[in-house]
Amino acid sequence: MVVHERLISFLELPASYPHGPPEIHSIQTHISWVFIARPFVFKVKKAVNFGFLDFSSLEKRHHFCQREVELNRRLCPEVYLGVVPIYRTGSDFSFKADGEVAEYSVKMKELPCGWFLSELLAKGLVGETEINRVISCLHRFYESETPSREIEEWGTPEKLKISTNENFVQVESFAGRTISPAAFETIRHFTNRFYAAHENLFRDRIRRHRIRDCHGDLHLDHIHITPESTTIFDCIEFNDRFRFIDIANDLAFLAMDFDFEGRSDLANLLLQTAAREFRDPEMLNVSDFYKCYRAFVRGKVESIQAMEPETVNPEEHIKQAARYFRLALRYAVSDSEPLVLVVMGRVGTGKTTVARQLGIELDWPVFSSDQIRKMLAGIPWTERTATERRDEVYSEQMTEQTYKQLVEHGLAAVESHGGVVLEATFSNRVHREFLCRECEKVHVRFQFVELDVDLGEIKRRLKARNESTGEISDARLEDLEKLNAAYEPPSELATGLITVSADDSVSDTVKAGLLRLTEKSASRTDSSRGERVR
């Protein structure tokens, strides 16, 4: 450790480099140190072993430095200049050969700032032209990589499970810290159900020779576009199975990155363009599965980095990890399509708390009919409506207005957030049909989740409301009989409905609801997947 710290200190000094750069800028990742010493960049691998990556010995780091240069020269030979040894000279280090080798570094040509795809995106300078240039570069690359039988085997569900199962083992310890236990179980359930439901899809991808020796780490920071050139660099060198992947898997990383940055329009454009240029429309049937995988991996990487003692700002990595895991959960629940998720049911079934928790899990806004009704009536949310105003506030006219605004708020939120949770009894079939029609008009999917609770438990909960403060709903035990009589079971919803028992805790109910939602998502037919980008 002391030697490592001295080496880092050496590499952070401009005087250490033979070409005498004016300053050094260092960047740390979970697996390496990068030193920008203009006009060059030197990359040193950390002595770590994460199972999927083993840099634990000098010999292994040397080997993977050589592999990094060799593999990246496939896409950008002018950037990767070679492997440079760093020598130990007594208690110090040197780039000159007058001692034993202490470490190896990959030497690269520095790419000018301002032209990385992440930087262009932040400036609003990524559009169809840039997407086409990336796709054109990748198309030539993929075509040059002839798939072998060994490579294509990694497209089978059995081989893919090696990586996904490994991810779940490595992330399990982060459950409750950077990912909720419910989200962890839901994403794992979705992944395994997808394998079972679509085995023929994976086999067909192999038959169509879509499994290649790809890039493996294709995200915004690894793409550099200037007016003169398109450079894609820093592919995976430390584990071949992370490169022996479906082209759709490779592209899914970049599409997920666009989604993560709030640019789903560019994610869809990327996949749509690739499907057309590669004559591979079937890639859209599997791209959301791979986007879920990619978001989960990024959450894992950020979690690992957050826990490293060297990390300067662990809170930021924890925050980023949580964002990636929520994105992975959204893919599992609704693919990349916008979704109106309706939590409905009889009075006292826990709709408000379940809807609120689902909103937190999915990072979607939540709208409640009770809140909207009281807002329209000018009544504070947690104040029970006075007896003399009940007929007015719960009139048919006010109810119609409430549901109209609930749906309007929901569809506006879908446009900006990609999903929304609506909470109301939806006891009237007319109101359910209204929501369905409005969603169909704007081509947005909807899904109803009906909460089912034992009548005795409902009575207990309603009775408890009399002693509690902060209740938004006005319903109490004395209203139960009348409200139950008015409840019309949602039998007409058919495939658009799942029913979940809410007798247990909120966390158990939310987990059960998420699992049911992902079962439906994972089981969707191949022909109905990828609709949004088509």
Short mmCIF file of C-alpha atoms in Angstrom, two decimals:
data_model
loop_
_atom_site.label_atom_id
_atom_site.label_comp_id
_atom_site.label_asym_id
_atom_site.label_seq_id
_atom_site.Cartn_x
_atom_site.Cartn_y
_atom_site.Cartn_z
CA MET A 1 0.00 0.00 0.00
CA VAL A 2 2.84 2.38 0.83
CA VAL A 3 4.52 1.56 -2.51
CA HIS A 4 1.22 2.14 -4.29
CA GLU A 5 0.74 5.55 -2.62
CA ARG A 6 4.34 6.55 -3.50
CA LEU A 7 3.77 5.49 -7.10
CA ILE A 8 0.59 7.57 -7.36
CA SER A 9 2.45 10.55 -5.90
CA PHE A 10 5.21 10.04 -8.47
CA LEU A 11 2.73 9.95 -11.34
CA GLU A 12 1.01 13.10 -10.12
CA LEU A 13 4.27 15.12 -10.48
CA PRO A 14 4.92 16.79 -13.88
CA ALA A 15 8.69 16.36 -13.37
CA SER A 16 8.29 12.58 -13.39
CA TYR A 17 7.53 12.49 -17.12
CA PRO A 18 10.29 12.64 -19.76
CA HIS A 19 8.35 15.06 -21.98
CA GLY A 20 7.88 17.62 -19.15
CA PRO A 21 4.12 18.35 -19.17
CA PRO A 22 3.11 21.64 -17.49
CA GLU A 23 0.64 19.91 -15.14
CA ILE A 24 -0.94 16.55 -14.33
CA HIS A 25 -4.62 15.88 -13.95
CA SER A 26 -5.51 12.52 -12.35
CA ILE A 27 -8.77 10.57 -12.51
CA GLN A 28 -9.58 7.53 -10.40
CA THR A 29 -12.01 4.75 -11.32
CA HIS A 30 -12.79 1.56 -9.41
CA ILE A 31 -10.13 -0.34 -11.41
CA SER A 32 -7.49 2.18 -12.53
CA TRP A 33 -5.74 5.51 -12.23
CA VAL A 34 -5.58 7.78 -15.26
CA PHE A 35 -2.98 10.57 -15.48
CA ILE A 36 -3.43 13.25 -18.12
CA ALA A 37 0.05 14.54 -18.97
CA ARG A 38 -0.49 16.51 -22.15
CA PRO A 39 -0.26 15.61 -24.94
CA PHE A 40 -0.37 12.07 -23.54
CA VAL A 41 -2.44 10.01 -21.10
CA PHE A 42 -1.00 7.27 -18.88
CA LYS A 43 -3.28 4.63 -17.39
CA VAL A 44 -2.23 2.40 -14.48
CA LYS A 45 -4.31 -0.56 -13.35
CA LYS A 46 -5.11 -1.04 -9.67
CA ALA A 47 -4.00 -4.22 -7.91
CA VAL A 48 -7.58 -5.41 -7.38
CA ASN A 49 -9.48 -8.65 -7.81
CA PHE A 50 -13.26 -8.39 -8.15
CA GLY A 51 -13.80 -11.90 -9.47
CA PHE A 52 -14.90 -10.69 -12.90
CA LEU A 53 -11.55 -8.84 -13.08
CA ASP A 54 -8.16 -9.86 -11.67
CA PHE A 55 -5.31 -7.34 -11.67
CA SER A 56 -3.82 -8.71 -8.45
CA SER A 57 -0.28 -9.40 -9.76
CA LEU A 58 2.20 -7.35 -11.78
CA GLU A 59 2.26 -10.06 -14.44
CA LYS A 60 -1.51 -9.90 -14.84
CA ARG A 61 -1.51 -6.12 -15.03
CA HIS A 62 1.20 -6.28 -17.70
CA HIS A 63 -0.83 -8.82 -19.67
CA PHE A 64 -4.00 -6.73 -19.53
CA CYS A 65 -2.14 -3.56 -20.45
CA GLN A 66 -0.98 -5.34 -23.60
CA ARG A 67 -4.51 -6.62 -24.24
CA GLU A 68 -5.92 -3.13 -23.81
CA VAL A 69 -3.62 -1.73 -26.47
CA GLU A 70 -4.19 -4.64 -28.84
CA LEU A 71 -7.99 -4.65 -28.56
CA ASN A 72 -8.49 -0.90 -28.71
CA ARG A 73 -6.34 -0.57 -31.81
CA ARG A 74 -9.19 -2.31 -33.64
CA LEU A 75 -11.22 0.90 -33.41
CA CYS A 76 -8.63 3.65 -32.84
CA PRO A 77 -5.03 2.55 -33.64
CA GLU A 78 -3.77 6.15 -33.62
CA VAL A 79 -4.75 6.69 -29.96
CA TYR A 80 -3.14 3.66 -28.27
CA LEU A 81 0.64 4.20 -28.42
CA GLY A 82 1.84 1.23 -26.40
CA VAL A 83 2.68 -0.18 -22.97
CA VAL A 84 5.25 1.77 -20.95
CA PRO A 85 7.04 0.27 -17.93
CA ILE A 86 7.67 2.27 -14.76
CA TYR A 87 10.89 1.34 -12.96
CA ARG A 88 11.75 1.32 -9.28
CA THR A 89 14.94 3.24 -8.48
CA GLY A 90 15.68 2.77 -4.81
CA SER A 91 12.84 4.44 -2.95
CA ASP A 92 11.67 6.31 -6.04
CA PHE A 93 10.38 5.57 -9.56
CA SER A 94 11.40 6.43 -13.10
CA PHE A 95 10.27 5.94 -16.71
CA LYS A 96 13.94 5.27 -17.61
CA ALA A 97 15.32 1.73 -17.61
CA ASP A 98 17.68 1.72 -14.64
CA GLY A 99 15.91 -0.62 -12.19
CA GLU A 100 13.35 -3.41 -11.88
CA VAL A 101 9.87 -2.87 -13.28
CA ALA A 102 7.51 -1.63 -10.57
CA GLU A 103 4.43 -1.16 -12.73
CA TYR A 104 3.15 -0.92 -16.30
CA SER A 105 1.05 1.81 -17.86
CA VAL A 106 -0.88 2.17 -21.09
CA LYS A 107 0.27 5.24 -23.00
CA MET A 108 -2.29 7.01 -25.15
CA LYS A 109 -2.61 10.14 -27.18
CA GLU A 110 -4.80 12.66 -25.39
CA LEU A 111 -8.11 13.42 -27.08
CA PRO A 112 -8.99 17.14 -26.97
CA CYS A 113 -11.59 18.24 -24.43
CA GLY A 114 -14.99 19.46 -25.53
CA TRP A 115 -15.62 16.71 -28.08
CA PHE A 116 -16.50 13.72 -25.91
CA LEU A 117 -20.09 12.63 -26.53
CA SER A 118 -20.99 13.37 -22.90
CA GLU A 119 -19.73 16.95 -23.32
CA LEU A 120 -21.52 17.42 -26.64
CA LEU A 121 -24.72 16.10 -25.07
CA ALA A 122 -24.47 18.54 -22.16
CA LYS A 123 -24.17 21.37 -24.70
CA GLY A 124 -27.16 20.14 -26.70
CA LEU A 125 -24.98 19.24 -29.68
CA VAL A 126 -25.97 15.60 -30.20
CA GLY A 127 -28.51 14.88 -32.89
CA GLU A 128 -29.13 12.69 -35.92
CA THR A 129 -25.78 13.56 -37.54
CA GLU A 130 -23.75 12.47 -34.50
CA ILE A 131 -25.84 9.33 -34.02
CA ASN A 132 -25.32 8.40 -37.67
CA ARG A 133 -21.56 8.86 -37.35
CA VAL A 134 -21.40 6.60 -34.31
CA ILE A 135 -23.55 3.94 -35.99
CA SER A 136 -21.47 4.10 -39.18
CA CYS A 137 -18.24 3.62 -37.21
CA LEU A 138 -19.68 0.73 -35.22
CA HIS A 139 -21.17 -0.90 -38.30
CA ARG A 140 -17.73 -1.12 -39.94
CA PHE A 141 -16.28 -2.44 -36.69
CA TYR A 142 -18.89 -5.15 -36.18
CA GLU A 143 -18.64 -6.24 -39.79
CA SER A 144 -14.87 -6.65 -39.41
CA GLU A 145 -15.28 -8.97 -36.41
CA THR A 146 -16.05 -12.44 -37.72
CA PRO A 147 -17.88 -14.47 -35.05
CA SER A 148 -16.41 -17.82 -34.08
CA ARG A 149 -18.22 -20.72 -32.47
CA GLU A 150 -16.51 -19.93 -29.15
CA ILE A 151 -17.71 -16.33 -29.29
CA GLU A 152 -21.27 -17.23 -30.31
CA GLU A 153 -21.67 -19.62 -27.37
CA TRP A 154 -21.72 -16.53 -25.13
CA GLY A 155 -25.09 -15.59 -26.60
CA THR A 156 -26.85 -18.58 -25.04
CA PRO A 157 -28.96 -18.03 -21.90
CA GLU A 158 -26.71 -20.45 -20.03
CA LYS A 159 -23.62 -18.35 -20.74
CA LEU A 160 -25.40 -15.03 -20.25
CA LYS A 161 -26.50 -16.17 -16.80
CA ILE A 162 -22.85 -16.39 -15.73
CA SER A 163 -22.63 -12.60 -15.95
CA THR A 164 -26.10 -11.77 -14.64
CA ASN A 165 -25.87 -14.21 -11.73
CA GLU A 166 -22.44 -12.82 -10.89
CA ASN A 167 -23.90 -9.32 -10.82
CA PHE A 168 -26.66 -10.34 -8.41
CA VAL A 169 -24.18 -12.03 -6.07
CA GLN A 170 -21.94 -8.95 -6.07
CA VAL A 171 -24.80 -6.47 -5.58
CA GLU A 172 -26.66 -8.37 -2.86
CA SER A 173 -24.50 -6.85 -0.13
CA PHE A 174 -25.54 -3.37 -1.34
CA ALA A 175 -29.27 -4.09 -0.90
CA GLY A 176 -30.60 -1.56 1.58
CA ARG A 177 -27.76 0.87 0.81
CA THR A 178 -27.69 1.74 -2.89
CA ILE A 179 -30.58 -0.48 -4.04
CA SER A 180 -33.77 -1.35 -2.18
CA PRO A 181 -34.36 -5.03 -1.33
CA ALA A 182 -37.59 -4.92 -3.36
CA ALA A 183 -35.83 -3.53 -6.44
CA PHE A 184 -33.03 -6.09 -6.14
CA GLU A 185 -35.43 -9.03 -6.00
CA THR A 186 -37.60 -7.59 -8.77
CA ILE A 187 -34.73 -7.08 -11.24
CA ARG A 188 -33.38 -10.57 -10.52
CA HIS A 189 -36.86 -12.04 -11.01
CA PHE A 190 -37.35 -10.14 -14.28
CA THR A 191 -33.98 -11.28 -15.63
CA ASN A 192 -34.60 -14.95 -14.93
CA ARG A 193 -38.18 -14.82 -16.22
CA PHE A 194 -36.99 -13.17 -19.43
CA TYR A 195 -34.49 -15.96 -20.04
CA ALA A 196 -37.22 -18.57 -19.56
CA ALA A 197 -39.80 -16.79 -21.71
CA HIS A 198 -37.50 -15.90 -24.62
CA GLU A 199 -34.98 -18.70 -24.99
CA ASN A 200 -35.82 -18.97 -28.70
CA LEU A 201 -35.06 -15.26 -29.12
CA PHE A 202 -31.53 -15.70 -27.77
CA ARG A 203 -30.97 -18.81 -29.93
CA ASP A 204 -32.21 -16.92 -32.99
CA ARG A 205 -29.72 -14.10 -32.31
CA ILE A 206 -26.95 -16.69 -32.49
CA ARG A 207 -28.30 -18.20 -35.72
CA ARG A 208 -28.31 -14.73 -37.26
CA HIS A 209 -24.65 -14.24 -36.20
CA ARG A 210 -25.40 -11.23 -34.00
CA ILE A 211 -22.89 -12.28 -31.33
CA ARG A 212 -19.51 -10.68 -32.02
CA ASP A 213 -16.31 -9.63 -30.28
CA CYS A 214 -17.68 -6.19 -29.47
CA HIS A 215 -16.55 -3.13 -27.49
CA GLY A 216 -18.20 -4.08 -24.20
CA ASP A 217 -18.11 -0.65 -22.51
CA LEU A 218 -19.83 1.57 -25.04
CA HIS A 219 -20.94 4.67 -23.17
CA LEU A 220 -20.91 8.42 -23.65
CA ASP A 221 -17.46 9.06 -22.18
CA HIS A 222 -15.85 6.53 -24.54
CA ILE A 223 -16.95 8.23 -27.75
CA HIS A 224 -15.17 11.29 -29.15
CA ILE A 225 -16.52 13.18 -32.17
CA THR A 226 -14.74 16.07 -33.86
CA PRO A 227 -15.57 17.56 -37.26
CA GLU A 228 -12.76 15.42 -38.70
CA SER A 229 -13.02 12.08 -36.88
CA THR A 230 -15.09 9.68 -34.79
CA THR A 231 -13.10 7.86 -32.11
CA ILE A 232 -14.47 5.04 -29.96
CA PHE A 233 -12.00 3.89 -27.32
CA ASP A 234 -11.51 2.09 -23.96
CA CYS A 235 -13.12 -1.24 -24.72
CA ILE A 236 -13.20 -4.10 -22.19
CA GLU A 237 -9.86 -5.91 -22.03
CA PHE A 238 -10.00 -7.64 -18.64
CA ASN A 239 -12.65 -10.29 -19.38
CA ASP A 240 -13.44 -11.66 -22.83
CA ARG A 241 -17.02 -12.65 -21.97
CA PHE A 242 -17.88 -8.98 -21.46
CA ARG A 243 -16.97 -8.38 -25.13
CA PHE A 244 -18.30 -11.64 -26.60
CA ILE A 245 -21.82 -10.27 -26.68
CA ASP A 246 -24.83 -9.51 -28.82
CA ILE A 247 -24.48 -6.32 -30.85
CA ALA A 248 -27.77 -5.29 -29.21
CA ASN A 249 -26.10 -5.67 -25.81
CA ASP A 250 -23.23 -3.43 -26.89
CA LEU A 251 -25.55 -0.72 -28.19
CA ALA A 252 -27.83 -1.03 -25.16
CA PHE A 253 -25.13 0.52 -22.98
CA LEU A 254 -25.09 3.72 -25.04
CA ALA A 255 -28.90 3.78 -25.30
CA MET A 256 -29.13 3.36 -21.52
CA ASP A 257 -26.69 6.24 -21.06
CA PHE A 258 -28.96 8.49 -23.14
CA ASP A 259 -31.96 7.39 -21.06
CA PHE A 260 -30.01 8.08 -17.86
CA GLU A 261 -29.32 11.63 -19.06
CA GLY A 262 -32.99 12.20 -19.81
CA ARG A 263 -32.60 11.84 -23.59
CA SER A 264 -34.75 8.85 -24.42
CA ASP A 265 -35.36 10.43 -27.82
CA LEU A 266 -31.68 9.88 -28.66
CA ALA A 267 -31.74 6.37 -27.19
CA ASN A 268 -34.64 5.50 -29.48
CA LEU A 269 -32.98 7.17 -32.46
CA LEU A 270 -29.77 5.21 -31.83
CA LEU A 271 -31.52 1.84 -31.70
CA GLN A 272 -33.87 2.61 -34.57
CA THR A 273 -30.98 3.72 -36.79
CA ALA A 274 -28.86 0.70 -35.86
CA ALA A 275 -31.74 -1.71 -36.50
CA ARG A 276 -32.20 -0.21 -39.95
CA GLU A 277 -28.52 0.12 -40.92
CA PHE A 278 -27.60 -3.34 -39.63
CA ARG A 279 -30.74 -4.87 -41.17
CA ASP A 280 -31.50 -6.21 -37.74
CA PRO A 281 -35.03 -5.19 -36.62
CA GLU A 282 -35.05 -8.09 -34.16
CA MET A 283 -32.50 -6.31 -31.97
CA LEU A 284 -35.37 -4.16 -30.68
CA ASN A 285 -36.93 -7.26 -29.12
CA VAL A 286 -34.00 -7.70 -26.77
CA SER A 287 -32.61 -4.19 -26.33
CA ASP A 288 -34.65 -3.36 -23.22
CA PHE A 289 -33.50 -6.55 -21.50
CA TYR A 290 -29.91 -5.54 -22.16
CA LYS A 291 -30.55 -1.95 -21.08
CA CYS A 292 -31.78 -3.30 -17.74
CA TYR A 293 -28.59 -5.37 -17.49
CA ARG A 294 -26.41 -2.38 -18.34
CA ALA A 295 -28.07 -0.05 -15.84
CA PHE A 296 -27.69 -2.71 -13.15
CA VAL A 297 -23.97 -3.09 -13.95
CA ARG A 298 -23.46 0.67 -13.72
CA GLY A 299 -25.21 0.66 -10.36
CA LYS A 300 -22.86 -2.09 -9.23
CA VAL A 301 -19.75 -0.22 -10.39
CA GLU A 302 -20.83 3.00 -8.67
CA SER A 303 -21.60 1.03 -5.49
CA ILE A 304 -18.15 -0.58 -5.51
CA GLN A 305 -16.47 2.77 -6.01
CA ALA A 306 -18.52 4.35 -3.22
CA MET A 307 -17.18 1.79 -0.75
CA GLU A 308 -13.50 2.14 -1.68
CA PRO A 309 -11.43 3.92 0.99
CA GLU A 310 -9.63 6.01 -1.67
CA THR A 311 -12.86 7.47 -3.05
CA VAL A 312 -13.00 11.22 -2.46
CA ASN A 313 -16.77 11.72 -2.68
CA PRO A 314 -18.52 8.44 -1.80
CA GLU A 315 -21.91 10.15 -1.36
CA GLU A 316 -21.97 11.12 -5.02
CA HIS A 317 -21.27 7.53 -6.10
CA ILE A 318 -24.02 6.27 -3.77
CA LYS A 319 -26.43 8.75 -5.32
CA GLN A 320 -25.45 7.74 -8.86
CA ALA A 321 -25.70 4.03 -8.01
CA ALA A 322 -29.23 4.52 -6.69
CA ARG A 323 -30.21 6.36 -9.89
CA TYR A 324 -28.87 3.55 -12.09
CA PHE A 325 -30.66 0.89 -10.04
CA ARG A 326 -33.96 2.78 -10.26
CA LEU A 327 -33.48 3.00 -14.04
CA ALA A 328 -32.86 -0.76 -14.18
CA LEU A 329 -36.07 -1.30 -12.21
CA ARG A 330 -38.05 0.87 -14.64
CA TYR A 331 -36.78 -1.21 -17.56
CA ALA A 332 -37.89 -4.35 -15.73
CA VAL A 333 -41.34 -2.93 -15.02
CA SER A 334 -42.18 -1.14 -18.27
CA ASP A 335 -39.36 -1.68 -20.78
CA SER A 336 -38.50 1.72 -22.27
CA GLU A 337 -42.12 2.61 -22.86
CA PRO A 338 -43.99 5.31 -20.94
CA LEU A 339 -46.42 3.84 -18.43
CA VAL A 340 -49.37 5.06 -16.38
CA LEU A 341 -49.40 2.84 -13.30
CA VAL A 342 -52.72 2.99 -11.46
CA VAL A 343 -53.01 1.84 -7.84
CA MET A 344 -56.72 1.25 -7.20
CA GLY A 345 -58.96 -0.61 -4.78
CA ARG A 346 -61.55 -0.35 -2.09
CA VAL A 347 -61.29 2.13 0.75
CA GLY A 348 -58.76 1.21 3.45
CA THR A 349 -56.58 -1.03 1.27
CA GLY A 350 -53.46 1.15 1.68
CA LYS A 351 -53.45 2.69 -1.78
CA THR A 352 -51.83 5.96 -0.71
CA THR A 353 -48.83 4.44 1.07
CA VAL A 354 -48.30 1.75 -1.57
CA ALA A 355 -48.52 4.27 -4.42
CA ARG A 356 -46.11 6.61 -2.65
CA GLN A 357 -43.58 3.81 -2.16
CA LEU A 358 -43.90 2.66 -5.78
CA GLY A 359 -43.19 6.24 -6.84
CA ILE A 360 -40.02 6.23 -4.74
CA GLU A 361 -38.87 2.88 -6.13
CA LEU A 362 -39.45 3.91 -9.75
CA ASP A 363 -38.56 7.60 -9.31
CA TRP A 364 -41.94 8.55 -10.78
CA PRO A 365 -44.28 11.31 -9.62
CA VAL A 366 -47.41 10.23 -7.72
CA PHE A 367 -50.84 11.85 -7.98
CA SER A 368 -53.71 11.11 -5.61
CA SER A 369 -57.41 11.67 -6.25
CA ASP A 370 -57.89 12.62 -2.58
CA GLN A 371 -55.29 15.37 -2.86
CA ILE A 372 -56.72 16.69 -6.13
CA ARG A 373 -60.27 16.65 -4.77
CA LYS A 374 -59.27 18.67 -1.69
CA MET A 375 -57.20 21.04 -3.77
CA LEU A 376 -60.24 21.73 -5.97
CA ALA A 377 -62.37 22.27 -2.87
CA GLY A 378 -59.79 24.49 -1.17
CA ILE A 379 -59.40 22.13 1.78
CA PRO A 380 -55.96 21.36 3.33
CA TRP A 381 -54.91 17.80 2.48
CA THR A 382 -54.77 16.48 6.02
CA GLU A 383 -57.95 18.23 7.20
CA ARG A 384 -61.09 16.11 7.15
CA THR A 385 -63.90 17.61 5.10
CA ALA A 386 -66.55 19.20 7.29
CA THR A 387 -69.90 17.39 7.43
CA GLU A 388 -71.78 20.33 5.92
CA ARG A 389 -69.52 20.26 2.82
CA ARG A 390 -69.54 16.52 2.20
CA ASP A 391 -72.36 16.55 -0.37
CA GLU A 392 -70.61 19.31 -2.33
CA VAL A 393 -67.09 17.86 -2.19
CA TYR A 394 -68.24 14.33 -3.06
CA SER A 395 -70.83 15.32 -5.62
CA GLU A 396 -70.85 13.65 -9.01
CA GLN A 397 -69.69 16.88 -10.63
CA MET A 398 -66.70 17.24 -8.28
CA THR A 399 -65.81 13.56 -8.74
CA GLU A 400 -65.84 13.93 -12.53
CA GLN A 401 -63.61 16.99 -12.26
CA THR A 402 -61.27 15.17 -9.87
CA TYR A 403 -60.74 12.19 -12.18
CA LYS A 404 -60.33 14.45 -15.20
CA GLN A 405 -57.55 16.39 -13.48
CA LEU A 406 -55.97 13.18 -12.15
CA VAL A 407 -55.64 11.81 -15.68
CA GLU A 408 -54.44 15.16 -17.08
CA HIS A 409 -51.73 15.45 -14.41
CA GLY A 410 -50.72 11.84 -15.03
CA LEU A 411 -50.33 12.16 -18.79
CA ALA A 412 -48.37 15.39 -18.44
CA ALA A 413 -46.02 13.66 -15.99
CA VAL A 414 -45.55 10.71 -18.33
CA GLU A 415 -44.35 13.10 -20.99
CA SER A 416 -41.68 14.57 -18.70
CA HIS A 417 -40.77 11.57 -16.50
CA GLY A 418 -41.52 8.51 -18.65
CA GLY A 419 -43.93 7.14 -16.05
CA VAL A 420 -46.40 8.09 -13.33
CA VAL A 421 -48.27 6.49 -10.44
CA LEU A 422 -51.95 7.43 -10.04
CA GLU A 423 -53.78 6.56 -6.84
CA ALA A 424 -57.57 6.45 -6.54
CA THR A 425 -60.33 3.95 -5.80
CA PHE A 426 -61.40 3.94 -9.48
CA SER A 427 -64.52 2.27 -8.12
CA ASN A 428 -66.57 3.38 -11.13
CA ARG A 429 -66.11 1.61 -14.45
CA VAL A 430 -66.78 4.89 -16.27
CA HIS A 431 -63.69 6.47 -14.72
CA ARG A 432 -61.51 3.48 -15.60
CA GLU A 433 -62.69 3.55 -19.19
CA PHE A 434 -62.02 7.29 -19.34
CA LEU A 435 -58.40 6.74 -18.30
CA CYS A 436 -57.98 3.92 -20.82
CA ARG A 437 -59.33 6.05 -23.66
CA GLU A 438 -57.13 9.03 -22.79
CA CYS A 439 -54.02 6.83 -22.62
CA GLU A 440 -54.84 5.17 -25.95
CA LYS A 441 -55.26 8.58 -27.60
CA VAL A 442 -51.64 9.46 -26.87
CA HIS A 443 -50.33 5.88 -27.28
CA VAL A 444 -49.31 5.45 -23.63
CA ARG A 445 -49.55 2.07 -21.94
CA PHE A 446 -51.49 1.74 -18.70
CA GLN A 447 -51.52 -0.88 -15.98
CA PHE A 448 -53.97 -1.16 -13.08
CA VAL A 449 -52.87 -2.68 -9.77
CA GLU A 450 -55.85 -3.51 -7.58
CA LEU A 451 -55.06 -3.89 -3.88
CA ASP A 452 -57.05 -6.60 -2.12
CA VAL A 453 -57.41 -6.61 1.66
CA ASP A 454 -59.44 -8.79 4.01
CA LEU A 455 -62.60 -7.02 5.16
CA GLY A 456 -61.67 -7.40 8.82
CA GLU A 457 -58.30 -5.73 8.17
CA ILE A 458 -60.03 -2.87 6.31
CA LYS A 459 -62.29 -2.28 9.32
CA ARG A 460 -59.29 -2.25 11.64
CA ARG A 461 -57.45 0.29 9.47
CA LEU A 462 -60.47 2.58 9.12
CA LYS A 463 -61.04 2.49 12.85
CA ALA A 464 -57.40 3.45 13.43
CA ARG A 465 -57.85 6.55 11.25
CA ASN A 466 -60.00 8.14 13.95
CA GLU A 467 -56.99 8.28 16.26
CA SER A 468 -54.43 9.38 13.66
CA THR A 469 -53.54 12.75 12.19
CA GLY A 470 -52.24 13.47 8.72
CA GLU A 471 -54.80 11.31 6.91
CA ILE A 472 -55.62 12.61 3.44
CA SER A 473 -58.64 10.38 2.89
CA ASP A 474 -61.94 11.38 4.48
CA ALA A 475 -63.26 7.81 4.55
CA ARG A 476 -63.89 6.30 7.98
CA LEU A 477 -65.43 3.11 9.33
CA GLU A 478 -68.97 4.52 9.20
CA ASP A 479 -68.56 5.06 5.43
CA LEU A 480 -67.44 1.52 4.64
CA GLU A 481 -70.78 -0.09 3.87
CA LYS A 482 -71.85 2.67 1.49
CA LEU A 483 -68.47 2.81 -0.28
CA ASN A 484 -68.24 -0.96 -0.62
CA ALA A 485 -71.70 -1.08 -2.17
CA ALA A 486 -70.63 1.51 -4.76
CA TYR A 487 -67.43 -0.35 -5.73
CA GLU A 488 -67.64 -1.94 -9.19
CA PRO A 489 -65.03 -4.74 -9.55
CA PRO A 490 -62.73 -4.04 -12.53
CA SER A 491 -63.50 -7.25 -14.41
CA GLU A 492 -63.52 -5.42 -17.77
CA LEU A 493 -59.80 -4.59 -17.55
CA ALA A 494 -58.65 -8.17 -18.28
CA THR A 495 -54.94 -8.09 -19.21
CA GLY A 496 -54.59 -4.51 -17.98
CA LEU A 497 -55.15 -5.55 -14.37
CA ILE A 498 -53.18 -7.35 -11.70
CA THR A 499 -54.54 -7.93 -8.19
CA VAL A 500 -52.17 -7.89 -5.24
CA SER A 501 -52.90 -8.84 -1.64
CA ALA A 502 -52.21 -5.89 0.67
CA ASP A 503 -52.91 -7.64 3.98
CA ASP A 504 -49.22 -7.59 4.91
CA SER A 505 -46.76 -4.71 5.32
CA VAL A 506 -46.37 -1.93 2.76
CA SER A 507 -42.91 -3.19 1.80
CA ASP A 508 -44.25 -6.70 1.18
CA THR A 509 -47.14 -5.33 -0.88
CA VAL A 510 -44.85 -3.13 -2.97
CA LYS A 511 -42.48 -6.01 -3.59
CA ALA A 512 -45.35 -8.31 -4.59
CA GLY A 513 -46.70 -5.65 -6.95
CA LEU A 514 -43.32 -5.08 -8.59
CA LEU A 515 -42.79 -8.82 -9.05
CA ARG A 516 -46.18 -9.19 -10.74
CA LEU A 517 -45.49 -6.23 -12.99
CA THR A 518 -42.14 -7.63 -14.13
CA GLU A 519 -43.66 -11.04 -14.77
CA LYS A 520 -45.98 -9.39 -17.28
CA SER A 521 -43.14 -7.35 -18.74
CA ALA A 522 -40.79 -10.33 -19.10
CA SER A 523 -43.49 -12.46 -20.71
CA ARG A 524 -44.50 -10.00 -23.42
CA THR A 525 -44.25 -11.54 -26.86
CA ASP A 526 -41.28 -10.73 -29.06
CA SER A 527 -43.54 -9.00 -31.58
CA SER A 528 -44.80 -6.54 -28.94
CA ARG A 529 -41.37 -5.61 -27.61
CA GLY A 530 -39.51 -2.56 -28.87
CA GLU A 531 -42.73 -0.91 -30.03
CA ARG A 532 -41.70 2.52 -28.83
CA VAL A 533 -38.55 2.71 -30.97
CA ARG A 534 -40.20 1.28 -34.06
#
